[in-house]
Amino acid sequence: MQEVFGVENMIEVKSLEKIFGDKQALHDVSFQVKKGETFGFLGPSGSGKTTTIKILTGQMRQSAGTANVFGVPVSKLNTPEYRKRFGVVTDNSGLYARLTIYDNLKLYTDLYDVSLQRIDEALEAVNLGSEKKTQVSKLSKGMTQRVLLARTLLHNPELLFLDEPTSALDPANSKHIHNGLKELNRQGTTIFLTTHDMEEADHLCSQVAFLNKGVVQLLDEPKQLKKQYREEIIGIELKDGRELELPLKASSAEEIQQYISREMVERIYTKEPTLGDIFVEVTGRELV
Amino acid sequence: MTFSVKRFMAIFQKDLKDLYRNMYVSSTALMPIVFAVIYSRVGEVPLAMYLFVITLSLALVGTFLQCAIIAEEKEKNTLRGLMLSPATLTEILAGKSAVTIVITVIVTAVSMLIMGFSFAGSGWLIAGIVLSLIFFIALGTWMGLITRSVMEASVYILPVMFIFGMANMFIGLVDQFSFLQVLEYTPGIQLEEIAKLGDAGAGFDELWKPFAIIGAWVAAMLVLASVTFKKRMMD
Ligand SMILES: Nc1ncnc2c1ncn2[C@@H]1O[C@H](COP(=O)(O)OP(=O)(O)OP(=O)(O)O)[C@@H](O)[C@H]1O
Ligand SMILES: [Mg+2]
């Protein structure tokens, strides 16, 4: 494992490029993911998120640049030893439709050499504890997605790659998965997550990278980004329905105090941009 | 290169269980038994008919089953998961081949039982069948690697069926259509040759030739399958 600034890097990507025929999907992608982090890889459809995950998990070779996972080049990851250390759910992972959830997971406990007890634990984590005997063909899309997630949790991977893990889920199940991922992360699992759900990223990630047209345009902590892009404005909503915006400066203090002392104020707030707002500002594109 | 018996067995069990519920593929694999039932009603069955059913099960079960279960893993995006797990492509294909071998042996044995054919004293024929089975499974593996869906596999199996699976029947038409002579070199016809020579009590000085021809098919198919396999491993 390579050490940078005293912290282990699980993933190191430098000047990564991927060309499909005459189409360049990744132009210049560089980032690092530290051990224990939940890293959000954000970008609109077609920006290269899945391509990056495929390269990082050894399903595809890069055209140029370096990509290291666990401190070794991705081309060396295809040994059983390394594969036991990471887990992947991509948007086109599949299950055996004719088999039950249990049988699908049992196969993987054998492949990863873990105990059968992990099946119950993993299904509990995705809220499917009672569906063990259900045939996969009878599952909804969201349930299928949760089984896939459970499957990658079986072997307790150190590093988890999730390609839009909640894209097919309703809010209640998204929340359940989010809590599960937070818990995993608390226990030390490093998570690399792609999404175009900015709220999800904000909620889960300690670092986010904005990917646009195959280029990483911004990389920082969500909190820092929001601070950096915060408008220096105080918003005041008055009881009579008026809304005012005052500069966040000493000069506004007196005016604000007036409103407060006359009990006219309904609400005072600072204007926090969402990650979505920042993305639009940085890339000039909506995140859809 | 490691080979894990545990992972091989895991694939084997999964595929067996899955096949049991796969009506389309398993009903195709039962075809030779249907033929066997029909022929068993005919009464006096010539040797060529036994060999026809044996060859049919080799092609229909050995090749089609192998091809279909590999192709389906690609079609349903399940191969990706296996390949990202500690399982190697060798273990995966070995597990599948084991399923195919077991089913082929059962279907062939049951068909012959129904037709009242005894393998007693047919050591040469059994050896020939085993050698041919390697060819048919390698063929199925190669086809599985190049096809992307069960539908595609069902189309690709047709020429294989006509050339390799039914050669023993079509060869009867060789007087009308002389081009059918090429079929004489198929493993099926060579198996018939082995059965005839074996029955006549011939020794290896005569039997080596059909074995060599089948062996050549095996060698060629193994080369083709492993070249495709290596290419697959790359991407
Ligand atoms: N196998 C491929 N062959 C050719 N082009 C490809 C291939 N895979 C991806 N691409 C192209 O590369 C670009 C990036 O695709 P990618 O799937 O990585 O996007 P994404 O960010 O995951 O999008 P989404 O949010 O829709 O999943 C797209 O323009 C896509 O058309
Ligand atoms: Mg994608």
XYZ file of N, CA and C in Angstrom, chain B residues 58-170:
339
model
N -24.650 -36.508 -28.267
C -23.372 -35.797 -28.126
C -23.497 -34.361 -28.632
N -24.147 -34.198 -29.791
C -24.232 -32.865 -30.391
C -25.268 -31.993 -29.679
N -26.407 -32.607 -29.374
C -27.501 -31.825 -28.815
C -27.279 -31.524 -27.339
N -26.733 -32.476 -26.628
C -26.496 -32.233 -25.204
C -25.092 -31.672 -25.019
N -24.088 -32.415 -25.480
C -22.705 -31.979 -25.283
C -22.461 -30.587 -25.825
N -22.847 -30.345 -27.071
C -22.529 -29.060 -27.673
C -23.554 -27.989 -27.325
N -24.832 -28.278 -27.560
C -25.836 -27.221 -27.364
C -25.944 -26.792 -25.903
N -25.991 -27.769 -25.018
C -26.115 -27.447 -23.596
C -24.949 -26.573 -23.140
N -23.744 -26.998 -23.487
C -22.549 -26.257 -23.097
C -22.605 -24.835 -23.640
N -22.931 -24.737 -24.918
C -22.993 -23.433 -25.578
C -24.069 -22.559 -24.946
N -25.247 -23.149 -24.716
C -26.374 -22.351 -24.202
C -26.106 -21.845 -22.789
N -25.509 -22.686 -21.934
C -25.324 -22.213 -20.561
C -24.198 -21.177 -20.463
N -23.260 -21.224 -21.387
C -22.236 -20.168 -21.395
C -22.840 -18.877 -21.956
N -23.575 -19.024 -23.078
C -24.168 -17.838 -23.721
C -25.145 -17.137 -22.782
N -25.901 -17.926 -22.022
C -26.885 -17.302 -21.140
C -26.221 -16.459 -20.048
N -25.080 -16.893 -19.585
C -24.361 -16.098 -18.571
C -23.999 -14.724 -19.134
N -23.714 -14.696 -20.443
C -23.385 -13.401 -21.031
C -24.645 -12.578 -21.245
N -25.677 -13.258 -21.759
C -26.942 -12.569 -22.054
C -27.514 -11.914 -20.802
N -27.441 -12.609 -19.669
C -28.068 -12.102 -18.444
C -27.090 -11.323 -17.568
N -25.912 -11.018 -18.120
C -24.906 -10.245 -17.371
C -24.477 -10.894 -16.061
N -24.526 -12.212 -16.002
C -24.115 -12.877 -14.765
C -22.647 -13.303 -14.831
N -22.118 -13.420 -16.065
C -20.710 -13.817 -16.207
C -19.797 -12.750 -15.595
N -20.192 -11.490 -15.770
C -19.442 -10.368 -15.211
C -19.202 -10.545 -13.710
N -20.280 -10.881 -12.997
C -20.160 -11.083 -11.552
C -19.212 -12.210 -11.218
N -19.326 -13.310 -11.974
C -18.431 -14.447 -11.732
C -16.984 -14.055 -11.989
N -16.769 -13.298 -13.074
C -15.404 -12.934 -13.446
C -14.795 -11.941 -12.461
N -15.647 -11.185 -11.774
C -15.128 -10.246 -10.772
C -14.913 -10.915 -9.423
N -15.449 -12.122 -9.287
C -15.252 -12.878 -8.054
C -13.900 -13.594 -8.168
N -13.498 -14.290 -7.115
C -12.219 -15.006 -7.220
C -12.219 -16.139 -8.263
N -13.389 -16.510 -8.775
C -13.441 -17.601 -9.753
C -12.703 -17.231 -11.030
N -11.928 -18.176 -11.560
C -11.248 -17.936 -12.827
C -12.108 -18.485 -13.963
N -11.843 -18.007 -15.171
C -12.613 -18.492 -16.321
C -12.436 -20.005 -16.474
N -11.252 -20.495 -16.128
C -11.005 -21.936 -16.188
C -11.938 -22.687 -15.241
N -12.058 -22.201 -14.014
C -12.951 -22.846 -13.046
C -14.402 -22.781 -13.511
N -14.780 -21.629 -14.055
C -16.157 -21.441 -14.515
C -16.470 -22.430 -15.641
N -15.577 -22.480 -16.635
C -15.830 -23.371 -17.776
C -15.723 -24.835 -17.364
N -14.844 -25.143 -16.431
C -14.728 -26.525 -15.958
C -16.015 -26.948 -15.253
N -16.559 -26.062 -14.426
C -17.810 -26.354 -13.729
C -18.933 -26.626 -14.707
N -18.999 -25.810 -15.762
C -20.040 -25.977 -16.760
C -19.829 -27.259 -17.565
N -18.575 -27.525 -17.920
C -18.291 -28.745 -18.681
C -18.691 -29.975 -17.882
N -18.462 -29.914 -16.571
C -18.807 -31.059 -15.726
C -20.317 -31.316 -15.763
N -21.098 -30.237 -15.710
C -22.557 -30.380 -15.808
C -22.916 -31.022 -17.144
N -22.336 -30.486 -18.203
C -22.639 -30.992 -19.540
C -22.254 -32.465 -19.678
N -21.099 -32.827 -19.147
C -20.661 -34.219 -19.249
C -21.639 -35.134 -18.513
N -22.000 -34.750 -17.305
C -22.923 -35.582 -16.518
C -24.244 -35.781 -17.270
N -24.808 -34.685 -17.778
C -26.102 -34.788 -18.471
C -25.955 -35.598 -19.759
N -24.871 -35.378 -20.497
C -24.682 -36.120 -21.751
C -24.591 -37.617 -21.476
N -23.815 -37.960 -20.471
C -23.652 -39.382 -20.148
C -25.003 -39.991 -19.751
N -25.763 -39.254 -18.935
C -27.065 -39.778 -18.508
C -28.002 -39.935 -19.701
N -28.102 -38.894 -20.531
C -29.017 -38.950 -21.683
C -28.618 -40.087 -22.625
N -27.314 -40.231 -22.888
C -26.857 -41.294 -23.780
C -27.170 -42.663 -23.181
N -26.867 -42.814 -21.908
C -27.090 -44.111 -21.264
C -28.575 -44.469 -21.242
N -29.408 -43.483 -20.877
C -30.850 -43.742 -20.817
C -31.393 -44.079 -22.211
N -30.956 -43.339 -23.230
C -31.413 -43.615 -24.595
C -31.088 -45.046 -25.001
N -29.853 -45.453 -24.705
C -29.430 -46.797 -25.103
C -30.185 -47.865 -24.310
N -30.461 -47.547 -23.068
C -31.229 -48.470 -22.232
C -32.616 -48.669 -22.835
N -33.226 -47.554 -23.234
C -34.573 -47.609 -23.825
C -34.548 -48.422 -25.123
N -33.485 -48.232 -25.917
C -33.397 -48.943 -27.205
C -32.891 -50.366 -27.027
N -32.556 -50.725 -25.808
C -32.102 -52.078 -25.536
C -30.700 -52.369 -26.058
N -29.868 -51.325 -26.129
C -28.499 -51.516 -26.590
C -27.597 -51.762 -25.389
N -26.759 -52.787 -25.487
C -25.863 -53.053 -24.375
C -24.441 -52.646 -24.719
N -23.819 -51.920 -23.795
C -22.428 -51.524 -23.999
C -21.456 -52.632 -23.592
N -22.014 -53.762 -23.107
C -21.138 -54.852 -22.670
C -20.237 -55.293 -23.829
N -18.958 -55.380 -23.591
C -18.017 -55.796 -24.625
C -17.752 -54.734 -25.673
N -18.238 -53.491 -25.426
C -18.014 -52.419 -26.410
C -17.001 -51.406 -25.890
N -15.939 -51.884 -25.326
C -14.905 -51.008 -24.773
C -14.394 -49.994 -25.773
N -14.158 -50.430 -27.001
C -13.655 -49.513 -28.026
C -14.656 -48.400 -28.298
N -15.936 -48.798 -28.374
C -16.970 -47.801 -28.659
C -17.034 -46.773 -27.520
N -16.954 -47.282 -26.289
C -16.996 -46.369 -25.147
C -15.812 -45.389 -25.203
N -14.635 -45.924 -25.523
C -13.459 -45.053 -25.642
C -13.681 -44.007 -26.734
N -14.272 -44.435 -27.836
C -14.548 -43.506 -28.941
C -15.545 -42.432 -28.535
N -16.567 -42.838 -27.769
C -17.575 -41.871 -27.318
C -16.938 -40.834 -26.389
N -16.100 -41.329 -25.480
C -15.432 -40.402 -24.553
C -14.583 -39.394 -25.322
N -13.836 -39.878 -26.306
C -12.993 -38.981 -27.104
C -13.863 -37.976 -27.871
N -14.958 -38.482 -28.455
C -15.845 -37.578 -29.200
C -16.477 -36.543 -28.287
N -16.786 -36.961 -27.070
C -17.410 -36.039 -26.116
C -16.512 -34.832 -25.865
N -15.201 -35.082 -25.823
C -14.271 -33.958 -25.645
C -14.423 -32.975 -26.807
N -14.518 -33.531 -28.023
C -14.692 -32.664 -29.193
C -15.986 -31.862 -29.088
N -17.086 -32.533 -28.780
C -18.377 -31.853 -28.769
C -18.450 -30.789 -27.663
N -17.812 -31.055 -26.542
C -17.830 -30.061 -25.470
C -16.919 -28.881 -25.797
N -15.777 -29.175 -26.415
C -14.901 -28.080 -26.833
C -15.610 -27.218 -27.881
N -16.357 -27.866 -28.766
C -17.130 -27.138 -29.775
C -18.178 -26.247 -29.106
N -18.871 -26.815 -28.111
C -19.889 -26.055 -27.387
C -19.275 -24.882 -26.633
N -18.103 -25.107 -26.049
C -17.418 -24.040 -25.313
C -17.036 -22.907 -26.259
N -16.475 -23.308 -27.404
C -16.084 -22.287 -28.381
C -17.302 -21.475 -28.845
N -18.393 -22.193 -29.152
C -19.600 -21.499 -29.591
C -20.162 -20.621 -28.479
N -20.069 -21.112 -27.239
C -20.544 -20.320 -26.102
C -19.746 -19.036 -25.962
N -18.447 -19.114 -26.259
C -17.601 -17.932 -26.125
C -17.888 -16.904 -27.213
N -18.333 -17.377 -28.401
C -18.559 -16.412 -29.483
C -20.018 -15.967 -29.621
N -20.960 -16.671 -28.995
C -22.354 -16.226 -29.078
C -22.688 -15.384 -27.856
N -23.729 -14.545 -27.997
C -24.053 -13.635 -26.904
C -25.377 -13.922 -26.223
N -26.179 -14.811 -26.814
C -27.472 -15.089 -26.190
C -27.895 -16.516 -26.501
N -28.869 -17.000 -25.749
C -29.371 -18.357 -25.974
C -30.021 -18.447 -27.359
N -30.692 -17.365 -27.767
C -31.301 -17.330 -29.105
C -30.236 -17.548 -30.170
N -29.148 -16.796 -30.051
C -28.062 -16.901 -31.011
C -27.487 -18.317 -30.989
N -27.354 -18.859 -29.794
C -26.830 -20.223 -29.656
C -27.743 -21.219 -30.371
N -29.066 -21.002 -30.272
C -30.007 -21.929 -30.912
C -29.896 -21.884 -32.430
N -29.497 -20.725 -32.952
C -29.320 -20.611 -34.403
C -28.008 -21.276 -34.823
N -26.957 -20.976 -34.072
C -25.639 -21.528 -34.410
C -25.608 -23.059 -34.299
N -26.492 -23.602 -33.452
C -26.442 -25.049 -33.240
C -26.991 -25.794 -34.458
N -27.806 -25.102 -35.283
C -28.447 -25.799 -36.404
C -27.456 -26.462 -37.358
N -26.488 -25.691 -37.905
C -25.518 -26.368 -38.781
C -24.759 -27.490 -38.064
N -24.454 -27.269 -36.797
C -23.752 -28.305 -36.033
C -24.611 -29.566 -35.971
N -25.909 -29.350 -35.739
C -26.852 -30.470 -35.692
C -26.857 -31.243 -36.996
N -26.944 -30.493 -38.103
C -27.066 -31.167 -39.396
C -25.777 -31.865 -39.782
N -24.652 -31.193 -39.541
C -23.383 -31.772 -39.988
C -22.913 -32.869 -39.025
N -22.865 -32.518 -37.711
C -22.298 -33.479 -36.764
C -23.345 -34.366 -36.106
N -24.512 -33.766 -35.799
C -25.510 -34.522 -35.057
C -26.243 -35.554 -35.894
N -26.481 -35.250 -37.173
C -27.319 -36.136 -37.974
C -26.568 -36.807 -39.108
N -25.244 -36.707 -39.070
C -24.435 -37.306 -40.143
C -24.797 -38.774 -40.346
N -25.015 -39.482 -39.252
C -25.287 -40.920 -39.351
C -26.584 -41.217 -40.097
N -27.491 -40.237 -40.150
C -28.715 -40.427 -40.893
C -28.525 -39.988 -42.337
N -27.917 -38.800 -42.510
C -27.764 -38.247 -43.863
C -26.829 -39.087 -44.734
